[in-house]
């Protein structure tokens, strides 16, 4: 009790010591561009954007505070800078019922982060001699720098006939510094087509014209690339240290020079509609995504002194259907109201693992985990299955503990079970509960998901409510 009271008194004294904790942030975002029209219909544009943010955080705890016996000071500074330079040339040409729009471009993007930190303690005076040069002990200086760059070239051509039929094609070539020199470049093409059915003559007369105010059929196919990994995952990282009072370096991360772009082929078919002068609008769509060379951090043998390495580990597919609708239910002079609803179904499957990977176990609690395996969904729960009851007496727990040949007790699970704990099932019948007894419990991926909501606007007063739902998935609590 005395120690508790002393802690309270020391904390109150700390509050009276006028300790310093000061944070400052400065940001800047600017864009400049040059636009030239050399001939009719052609536009040459060059734009440069810079985004910068500086964070500074200073702390100073005076002598006698609850945190340090001696005065302690620390300073952390971070600087983030993003530079984007984009150059495009567009050309539009109209010939009768034919519309052409072409674009070619080149862009570069660079992101950098600089961190600096230092600390000191044992200052002779809290008010005057409190600069870092006056500290009796200077802590280790911290300095780190990281950056990444993306270089892209791209082209797009769009053709429209009679404002009803639309074709477009795009191709881009991206190079990312996040991959090794031999794997940096990826080529990603796409194509799309659309038919404005509502512009056809047979849709603009009779009953159909009164029902459909807008109707569009569209389809697309394209390949995209993902570089969702660390800036230097392709190379082994090192850090400075001190060994035997001499400067040294130690490896801090395991690199993979064979890392390459994660690529996704997207197929999409949809129908957009507007009914009764757009009082009701909505979309209906089908899609399929085929991803290969999925980037994931996989475990490595403990003998490597590392826990994981980034790799292209798998291929997977996603197939689904989407539907959303929005309707205007109230329209008065100063009052409008709308309702909206959407629903979707997605089925994901892992179709292949690269190299020697057979399955992936995502991190989780000791009693359950999420597993990804060939042919399975991406959100499969694996864990211990319960007997739908709790332990009631200590005797039934002891009865589950077997005696080994040496006479040592083999515990049922952890040796800490007590009445009221979950009764896990020994599925393989070896007399104990281990990882081998974990089994499929369900999927975290819902059969259906979506949302609904409404909006009411009265003059300058606005009210909106949004809800989401999911059905047909398994949720596991902490003790399940």
Coordinates of C-alpha atoms in Angstrom, one line a residue:
X1 CA 0.0 0.0 0.0
X2 CA 2.9 2.3 0.9
X3 CA 4.5 1.8 -2.5
X4 CA 1.2 2.5 -4.2
X5 CA 0.8 5.8 -2.4
X6 CA 4.4 6.7 -3.2
X7 CA 3.7 6.1 -6.9
X8 CA 0.7 8.5 -6.7
X9 CA 2.7 11.2 -5.0
X10 CA 5.6 10.9 -7.5
X11 CA 3.1 11.1 -10.4
X12 CA 1.6 14.3 -8.9
X13 CA 5.1 15.8 -8.5
X14 CA 5.7 15.0 -12.2
X15 CA 2.7 17.0 -13.2
X16 CA 4.0 20.0 -11.3
X17 CA 7.5 19.8 -12.8
X18 CA 6.5 21.4 -16.1
X19 CA 7.8 18.6 -18.3
X20 CA 8.0 19.3 -22.1
X21 CA 6.2 17.3 -24.7
X22 CA 5.9 19.2 -27.9
X23 CA 5.0 18.1 -31.4
X24 CA 5.0 20.1 -34.6
X25 CA 4.0 19.1 -38.1
X26 CA 4.4 21.1 -41.3
X27 CA 3.0 20.0 -44.7
X28 CA 3.0 21.4 -48.2
X29 CA 1.2 20.3 -51.3
X30 CA 1.8 22.1 -54.6
X31 CA 1.1 21.5 -58.3
X32 CA 2.3 23.4 -61.4
X33 CA 1.7 22.6 -65.0
X34 CA 2.3 23.7 -68.5
X35 CA -0.3 23.2 -71.2
X36 CA 0.3 23.8 -74.9
X37 CA -2.0 23.3 -78.0
X38 CA 0.3 23.0 -81.0
X39 CA -2.5 22.2 -83.4
X40 CA -6.3 22.0 -83.2
X41 CA -7.4 19.0 -81.1
X42 CA -3.9 18.3 -79.7
X43 CA -2.9 19.2 -76.1
X44 CA 0.5 18.7 -74.6
X45 CA 0.6 18.9 -70.8
X46 CA 3.4 18.6 -68.3
X47 CA 2.5 18.6 -64.6
X48 CA 4.7 18.4 -61.5
X49 CA 3.3 17.8 -58.0
X50 CA 5.2 17.8 -54.7
X51 CA 3.8 16.7 -51.3
X52 CA 6.0 17.2 -48.3
X53 CA 5.5 16.7 -44.6
X54 CA 7.8 17.3 -41.7
X55 CA 7.2 16.0 -38.2
X56 CA 9.1 17.1 -35.1
X57 CA 8.6 15.6 -31.6
X58 CA 10.5 16.8 -28.6
X59 CA 10.2 15.6 -25.0
X60 CA 12.0 16.7 -21.9
X61 CA 11.4 15.1 -18.5
X62 CA 12.9 17.0 -15.6
X63 CA 14.8 15.5 -12.7
X64 CA 12.5 13.8 -10.2
X65 CA 9.8 12.9 -12.6
X66 CA 7.9 9.5 -12.4
X67 CA 9.7 8.4 -15.6
X68 CA 13.4 9.1 -15.0
X69 CA 15.5 9.8 -11.9
X70 CA 17.7 12.1 -14.0
X71 CA 16.6 14.7 -16.6
X72 CA 15.9 13.0 -19.9
X73 CA 15.5 14.6 -23.4
X74 CA 14.7 13.1 -26.8
X75 CA 14.1 14.4 -30.2
X76 CA 12.6 12.7 -33.2
X77 CA 12.3 14.2 -36.7
X78 CA 10.7 12.6 -39.8
X79 CA 10.5 14.1 -43.3
X80 CA 8.3 12.6 -46.1
X81 CA 8.5 13.8 -49.7
X82 CA 6.6 12.6 -52.7
X83 CA 7.4 13.9 -56.2
X84 CA 5.2 13.2 -59.2
X85 CA 6.0 14.3 -62.8
X86 CA 3.5 13.4 -65.5
X87 CA 3.6 14.3 -69.2
X88 CA 0.8 13.5 -71.6
X89 CA -0.1 14.2 -75.2
X90 CA -3.8 13.9 -76.2
X91 CA -5.4 14.2 -79.6
X92 CA -9.1 14.3 -80.4
X93 CA -10.5 14.0 -83.9
X94 CA -14.1 14.0 -85.0
X95 CA -15.1 12.7 -88.4
X96 CA -18.8 12.6 -89.0
X97 CA -20.2 10.0 -86.6
X98 CA -16.7 8.8 -85.7
X99 CA -15.0 10.1 -82.5
X100 CA -11.3 9.4 -81.8
X101 CA -9.4 10.2 -78.7
X102 CA -5.8 9.2 -78.3
X103 CA -3.4 9.7 -75.4
X104 CA 0.3 8.8 -74.8
X105 CA 2.2 9.7 -71.6
X106 CA 5.2 9.2 -69.4
X107 CA 5.3 9.7 -65.6
X108 CA 7.7 9.3 -62.7
X109 CA 6.9 9.0 -59.0
X110 CA 9.4 9.1 -56.1
X111 CA 8.8 8.7 -52.4
X112 CA 11.3 9.2 -49.7
X113 CA 11.3 9.1 -45.9
X114 CA 14.1 10.4 -43.6
X115 CA 14.2 9.7 -39.9
X116 CA 16.5 11.2 -37.3
X117 CA 16.5 10.7 -33.6
X118 CA 18.7 11.3 -30.6
X119 CA 18.4 11.3 -26.8
X120 CA 20.4 12.4 -23.7
X121 CA 20.2 12.3 -19.9
X122 CA 21.9 13.7 -16.9
X123 CA 21.5 17.4 -17.6
X124 CA 23.1 19.7 -15.0
X125 CA 20.2 22.2 -15.1
X126 CA 16.6 21.8 -16.2
X127 CA 16.1 25.4 -17.3
X128 CA 19.4 26.6 -18.8
X129 CA 22.0 23.8 -19.4
X130 CA 19.5 21.5 -21.0
X131 CA 20.9 21.3 -24.6
X132 CA 22.2 17.9 -25.9
X133 CA 25.8 19.1 -25.6
X134 CA 25.3 19.5 -21.8
X135 CA 24.0 15.9 -21.3
X136 CA 26.2 13.6 -19.2
X137 CA 25.1 10.7 -21.3
X138 CA 24.3 10.9 -25.1
X139 CA 22.2 8.0 -26.3
X140 CA 22.7 6.2 -29.6
X141 CA 21.9 8.4 -32.7
X142 CA 19.2 7.1 -34.9
X143 CA 19.2 7.8 -38.6
X144 CA 17.3 5.9 -41.4
X145 CA 16.4 6.6 -45.0
X146 CA 14.1 4.8 -47.3
X147 CA 12.7 5.5 -50.8
X148 CA 11.0 4.0 -53.8
X149 CA 10.4 5.0 -57.4
X150 CA 8.0 4.1 -60.1
X151 CA 8.5 4.9 -63.8
X152 CA 5.6 4.5 -66.2
X153 CA 4.8 4.9 -69.9
X154 CA 1.3 4.5 -71.2
X155 CA -1.0 4.9 -74.2
X156 CA -4.8 4.8 -74.6
X157 CA -7.1 5.0 -77.7
X158 CA -10.8 5.5 -77.5
X159 CA -13.2 5.2 -80.4
X160 CA -16.9 6.1 -80.3
X161 CA -19.3 5.6 -83.2
X162 CA -22.6 7.6 -83.4
X163 CA -22.4 8.1 -79.6
X164 CA -23.6 4.6 -79.1
X165 CA -20.7 2.2 -79.6
X166 CA -17.5 2.6 -77.6
X167 CA -14.2 0.8 -77.9
X168 CA -11.1 1.5 -75.9
X169 CA -7.6 0.0 -75.4
X170 CA -4.9 0.8 -72.9
X171 CA -1.3 -0.4 -72.5
X172 CA 1.2 0.7 -69.8
X173 CA 4.7 -0.4 -68.9
X174 CA 5.7 0.2 -65.3
X175 CA 9.1 -0.1 -63.6
X176 CA 9.4 -0.3 -59.8
X177 CA 12.5 0.0 -57.6
X178 CA 10.8 -2.4 -55.2
X179 CA 11.9 -5.3 -57.4
X180 CA 15.4 -6.4 -58.4
X181 CA 17.1 -5.1 -61.6
X182 CA 15.9 -8.2 -63.6
X183 CA 12.3 -8.1 -62.4
X184 CA 11.4 -4.4 -62.3
X185 CA 9.4 -4.0 -65.5
X186 CA 5.8 -5.2 -66.1
X187 CA 3.5 -4.7 -69.1
X188 CA -0.2 -4.4 -68.4
X189 CA -2.7 -4.1 -71.3
X190 CA -6.5 -3.7 -71.1
X191 CA -9.5 -3.3 -73.4
X192 CA -13.1 -2.3 -73.0
X193 CA -16.3 -2.1 -75.0
X194 CA -19.7 -0.5 -74.3
X195 CA -23.1 -0.2 -76.0
X196 CA -25.4 2.7 -75.1
X197 CA -28.6 0.8 -75.8
X198 CA -30.8 3.7 -74.7
X199 CA -29.5 5.7 -77.7
X200 CA -31.0 3.3 -80.1
X201 CA -34.1 4.4 -82.0
X202 CA -36.2 1.5 -80.7
X203 CA -35.5 2.6 -77.2
X204 CA -36.6 6.2 -77.7
X205 CA -40.2 5.5 -78.7
X206 CA -43.1 3.7 -77.2
X207 CA -43.3 2.0 -73.8
X208 CA -39.6 1.4 -73.6
X209 CA -38.8 5.1 -73.7
X210 CA -41.1 5.7 -70.7
X211 CA -39.4 3.0 -68.7
X212 CA -35.7 3.2 -69.6
X213 CA -34.1 6.6 -69.4
X214 CA -30.6 5.1 -69.6
X215 CA -29.3 1.6 -70.5
X216 CA -25.7 0.6 -71.1
X217 CA -24.1 -2.7 -71.6
X218 CA -20.3 -2.8 -70.9
X219 CA -17.5 -5.3 -70.7
X220 CA -13.8 -5.2 -70.1
X221 CA -10.7 -7.3 -69.8
X222 CA -7.3 -6.1 -68.4
X223 CA -4.2 -6.9 -66.5
X224 CA -3.0 -4.9 -63.5
X225 CA 0.2 -5.2 -61.4
X226 CA 0.7 -4.8 -57.7
X227 CA 4.0 -3.9 -55.9
X228 CA 2.5 -4.3 -52.4
X229 CA 5.8 -5.0 -50.5
X230 CA 8.6 -3.2 -48.7
X231 CA 11.0 -0.9 -50.5
X232 CA 13.9 -3.2 -50.2
X233 CA 12.4 -6.7 -50.0
X234 CA 14.4 -7.9 -53.0
X235 CA 17.8 -7.4 -51.2
X236 CA 19.1 -8.4 -47.9
X237 CA 19.2 -5.6 -45.4
X238 CA 22.0 -4.7 -42.9
X239 CA 22.2 -2.4 -39.9
X240 CA 25.1 -0.8 -38.1
X241 CA 26.0 -2.0 -34.6
X242 CA 28.9 -2.2 -32.1
X243 CA 30.7 -5.5 -31.5
X244 CA 33.6 -5.9 -29.1
X245 CA 33.8 -2.0 -29.0
X246 CA 34.2 -1.9 -32.8
X247 CA 31.8 -0.8 -35.5
X248 CA 30.1 -3.7 -37.2
X249 CA 27.1 -4.5 -39.4
X250 CA 24.5 -7.3 -39.0
X251 CA 21.9 -8.6 -41.4
X252 CA 18.4 -7.4 -40.5
X253 CA 16.2 -8.8 -43.3
X254 CA 16.4 -11.6 -45.8
X255 CA 16.1 -10.5 -49.4
X256 CA 14.6 -12.3 -52.4
X257 CA 16.1 -11.1 -55.8
X258 CA 13.5 -13.2 -57.7
X259 CA 10.6 -11.1 -56.5
X260 CA 8.4 -10.0 -59.4
X261 CA 5.1 -8.2 -60.1
X262 CA 1.9 -9.7 -58.7
X263 CA -0.4 -9.7 -61.7
X264 CA -4.2 -9.8 -61.9
X265 CA -6.3 -10.5 -65.0
X266 CA -9.7 -8.8 -64.5
X267 CA -12.8 -9.8 -66.6
X268 CA -15.9 -7.7 -66.1
X269 CA -19.4 -7.7 -67.7
X270 CA -22.0 -5.2 -66.5
X271 CA -25.3 -3.5 -67.2
X272 CA -26.1 0.1 -66.0
X273 CA -29.6 1.3 -66.0
X274 CA -31.8 4.3 -65.2
X275 CA -35.6 3.9 -64.9
X276 CA -38.5 6.4 -65.1
X277 CA -36.3 9.5 -65.8
X278 CA -33.6 8.2 -63.5
X279 CA -35.8 8.1 -60.4
X280 CA -34.3 4.6 -60.1
X281 CA -30.7 3.9 -61.1
X282 CA -28.5 0.8 -60.6
X283 CA -25.9 -1.6 -61.9
X284 CA -25.7 -5.3 -62.3
X285 CA -22.3 -7.0 -62.9
X286 CA -20.4 -10.2 -63.2
X287 CA -16.6 -10.4 -62.7
X288 CA -13.7 -12.7 -62.4
X289 CA -10.2 -12.0 -61.1
X290 CA -7.3 -14.3 -61.8
X291 CA -4.2 -13.4 -59.7
X292 CA -0.8 -15.0 -60.2
X293 CA 2.5 -14.6 -58.4
X294 CA 0.7 -13.4 -55.2
X295 CA 3.2 -11.6 -52.9
X296 CA 3.2 -12.9 -49.4
X297 CA 5.7 -13.1 -46.5
X298 CA 6.4 -16.8 -46.0
X299 CA 8.2 -18.4 -43.0
X300 CA 11.8 -19.6 -43.4
X301 CA 13.8 -22.2 -41.3
X302 CA 14.9 -20.9 -37.9
X303 CA 18.5 -21.8 -38.8
X304 CA 18.5 -18.8 -41.2
X305 CA 18.2 -16.4 -38.2
X306 CA 15.2 -14.8 -39.9
X307 CA 11.5 -15.4 -39.5
X308 CA 10.2 -14.8 -43.0
X309 CA 10.9 -13.6 -46.6
X310 CA 8.7 -12.0 -49.2
X311 CA 7.9 -14.3 -52.1
X312 CA 5.6 -14.9 -55.0
X313 CA 3.8 -17.8 -53.5
X314 CA 0.5 -18.5 -55.1
X315 CA -2.2 -18.1 -57.8
X316 CA -5.9 -17.5 -56.9
X317 CA -9.2 -16.6 -58.5
X318 CA -12.2 -14.5 -57.4
X319 CA -15.5 -14.8 -59.1
X320 CA -18.5 -12.8 -58.2
X321 CA -21.8 -11.0 -58.9
X322 CA -22.8 -7.5 -57.8
X323 CA -26.0 -5.6 -57.8
X324 CA -26.9 -2.2 -56.5
X325 CA -29.9 0.0 -56.9
X326 CA -30.8 3.5 -55.8
X327 CA -34.2 5.1 -55.8
X328 CA -35.6 8.6 -55.2
X329 CA -38.6 8.1 -52.9
X330 CA -39.4 11.7 -52.0
X331 CA -39.2 14.8 -54.2
X332 CA -40.8 18.0 -53.0
X333 CA -39.9 21.6 -53.3
X334 CA -37.5 21.7 -50.3
X335 CA -37.4 18.0 -49.5
X336 CA -35.8 15.0 -51.2
X337 CA -35.2 11.5 -50.0
X338 CA -33.4 8.5 -51.5
X339 CA -32.9 4.8 -50.6
X340 CA -30.1 2.6 -51.8
X341 CA -29.3 -1.1 -51.5
X342 CA -26.5 -3.3 -52.7
X343 CA -25.6 -7.0 -52.5
X344 CA -22.7 -9.1 -53.8
X345 CA -21.4 -12.6 -53.7
X346 CA -17.7 -13.5 -54.1
X347 CA -16.1 -16.9 -54.3
X348 CA -12.3 -17.1 -53.9
X349 CA -10.1 -20.1 -54.5
X350 CA -6.4 -20.7 -54.3
X351 CA -5.5 -22.5 -57.6
X352 CA -1.8 -23.0 -57.3
X353 CA 1.2 -22.6 -54.9
X354 CA 4.6 -21.8 -56.3
X355 CA 7.8 -23.7 -55.4
X356 CA 7.6 -25.9 -52.3
X357 CA 4.8 -24.1 -50.5
X358 CA 1.9 -26.5 -49.7
X359 CA -0.3 -24.3 -47.6
X360 CA -0.2 -20.9 -45.8
X361 CA -1.1 -20.5 -42.1
X362 CA -1.9 -16.9 -41.3
X363 CA -1.0 -15.6 -37.8
X364 CA -3.7 -16.2 -35.1
X365 CA -4.4 -17.2 -31.6
X366 CA -3.1 -20.5 -30.1
X367 CA -6.6 -22.1 -30.4
X368 CA -7.3 -21.2 -34.1
X369 CA -5.7 -19.9 -37.2
X370 CA -6.6 -19.1 -40.8
X371 CA -5.3 -21.5 -43.5
X372 CA -5.0 -21.0 -47.2
X373 CA -4.6 -24.2 -49.3
X374 CA -5.1 -25.3 -52.9
X375 CA -8.8 -25.5 -53.8
X376 CA -9.8 -23.8 -50.6
X377 CA -11.3 -20.4 -49.9
X378 CA -9.0 -17.7 -48.7
X379 CA -10.7 -17.3 -45.3
X380 CA -10.8 -20.9 -43.9
X381 CA -10.7 -21.1 -40.1
X382 CA -8.8 -24.0 -38.6
X383 CA -8.7 -24.8 -34.9
X384 CA -9.7 -27.0 -32.0
X385 CA -13.2 -28.4 -32.1
X386 CA -15.1 -28.4 -28.8
X387 CA -17.5 -31.0 -27.4
X388 CA -20.1 -28.3 -27.0
X389 CA -19.5 -28.2 -23.3
X390 CA -17.1 -27.1 -20.5
X391 CA -15.1 -29.1 -18.0
X392 CA -17.2 -29.6 -14.9
X393 CA -14.9 -31.3 -12.4
X394 CA -11.2 -31.6 -11.9
X395 CA -11.5 -35.4 -11.9
X396 CA -12.5 -35.5 -15.6
X397 CA -9.4 -33.4 -16.4
X398 CA -7.1 -35.7 -14.5
X399 CA -8.7 -38.7 -16.3
X400 CA -7.5 -37.2 -19.7
X401 CA -3.9 -37.0 -18.5
X402 CA -2.0 -40.2 -19.6
X403 CA 1.1 -41.7 -18.0
X404 CA 4.1 -42.2 -20.2
X405 CA 6.5 -45.2 -20.0
X406 CA 8.7 -43.2 -17.7
X407 CA 5.9 -42.4 -15.4
X408 CA 5.8 -38.7 -16.4
X409 CA 2.4 -37.2 -16.8
X410 CA 1.3 -36.3 -20.3
X411 CA -1.0 -33.3 -20.1
X412 CA -4.3 -33.2 -22.0
X413 CA -3.4 -29.8 -23.5
X414 CA -1.4 -27.3 -21.5
X415 CA -1.6 -28.7 -18.0
X416 CA -3.5 -25.6 -16.8
X417 CA -7.0 -26.7 -17.5
X418 CA -9.6 -26.0 -14.8
X419 CA -13.4 -26.5 -14.4
X420 CA -15.1 -24.0 -16.6
X421 CA -12.6 -24.3 -19.5
X422 CA -13.6 -25.4 -23.0
X423 CA -13.5 -29.2 -23.5
X424 CA -11.5 -29.6 -26.7
X425 CA -11.8 -32.8 -28.7
X426 CA -8.9 -35.2 -29.2
X427 CA -9.6 -35.9 -32.9
X428 CA -6.7 -38.2 -33.6
X429 CA -7.0 -40.2 -30.4
X430 CA -3.5 -39.9 -29.2
X431 CA -4.5 -38.8 -25.7
X432 CA -3.4 -35.2 -25.9
X433 CA -4.5 -32.0 -27.7
X434 CA -1.9 -30.7 -30.2
X435 CA -1.9 -28.8 -33.5
X436 CA -2.6 -32.1 -35.2
X437 CA -6.1 -32.0 -33.7
X438 CA -7.0 -28.7 -35.3
X439 CA -9.6 -29.1 -38.0
X440 CA -11.7 -27.0 -40.4
X441 CA -14.2 -24.9 -38.5
X442 CA -15.8 -22.7 -41.2
X443 CA -15.0 -19.8 -43.5
X444 CA -14.6 -16.1 -42.7
X445 CA -15.7 -15.3 -46.3
X446 CA -19.5 -14.6 -46.4
X447 CA -21.9 -16.1 -48.9
X448 CA -23.5 -12.7 -49.4
X449 CA -22.5 -9.2 -48.3
X450 CA -23.7 -5.7 -49.0
X451 CA -25.2 -2.6 -47.5
X452 CA -28.2 -0.3 -47.5
X453 CA -29.1 3.2 -46.4
X454 CA -31.0 6.4 -47.0
X455 CA -30.6 10.1 -47.4
X456 CA -33.0 12.9 -46.5
X457 CA -32.3 16.5 -47.5
X458 CA -34.5 19.3 -46.3
X459 CA -33.3 22.8 -47.4
X460 CA -29.8 23.0 -46.0
X461 CA -30.3 20.1 -43.5
X462 CA -28.8 16.7 -44.5
X463 CA -29.3 13.3 -42.8
X464 CA -27.7 10.1 -44.0
X465 CA -27.7 6.6 -42.6
X466 CA -25.6 3.7 -43.9
X467 CA -25.7 0.0 -42.8
X468 CA -23.7 -3.0 -43.9
X469 CA -24.4 -6.7 -43.6
X470 CA -22.8 -10.1 -44.2
X471 CA -24.4 -13.6 -44.3
X472 CA -23.1 -17.1 -44.4
X473 CA -19.7 -16.8 -42.7
X474 CA -18.2 -18.1 -39.5
X475 CA -17.1 -15.8 -36.8
X476 CA -14.8 -17.1 -34.0
X477 CA -14.6 -15.6 -30.6
X478 CA -11.4 -15.5 -28.5
X479 CA -12.3 -18.7 -26.6
X480 CA -13.7 -20.7 -29.5

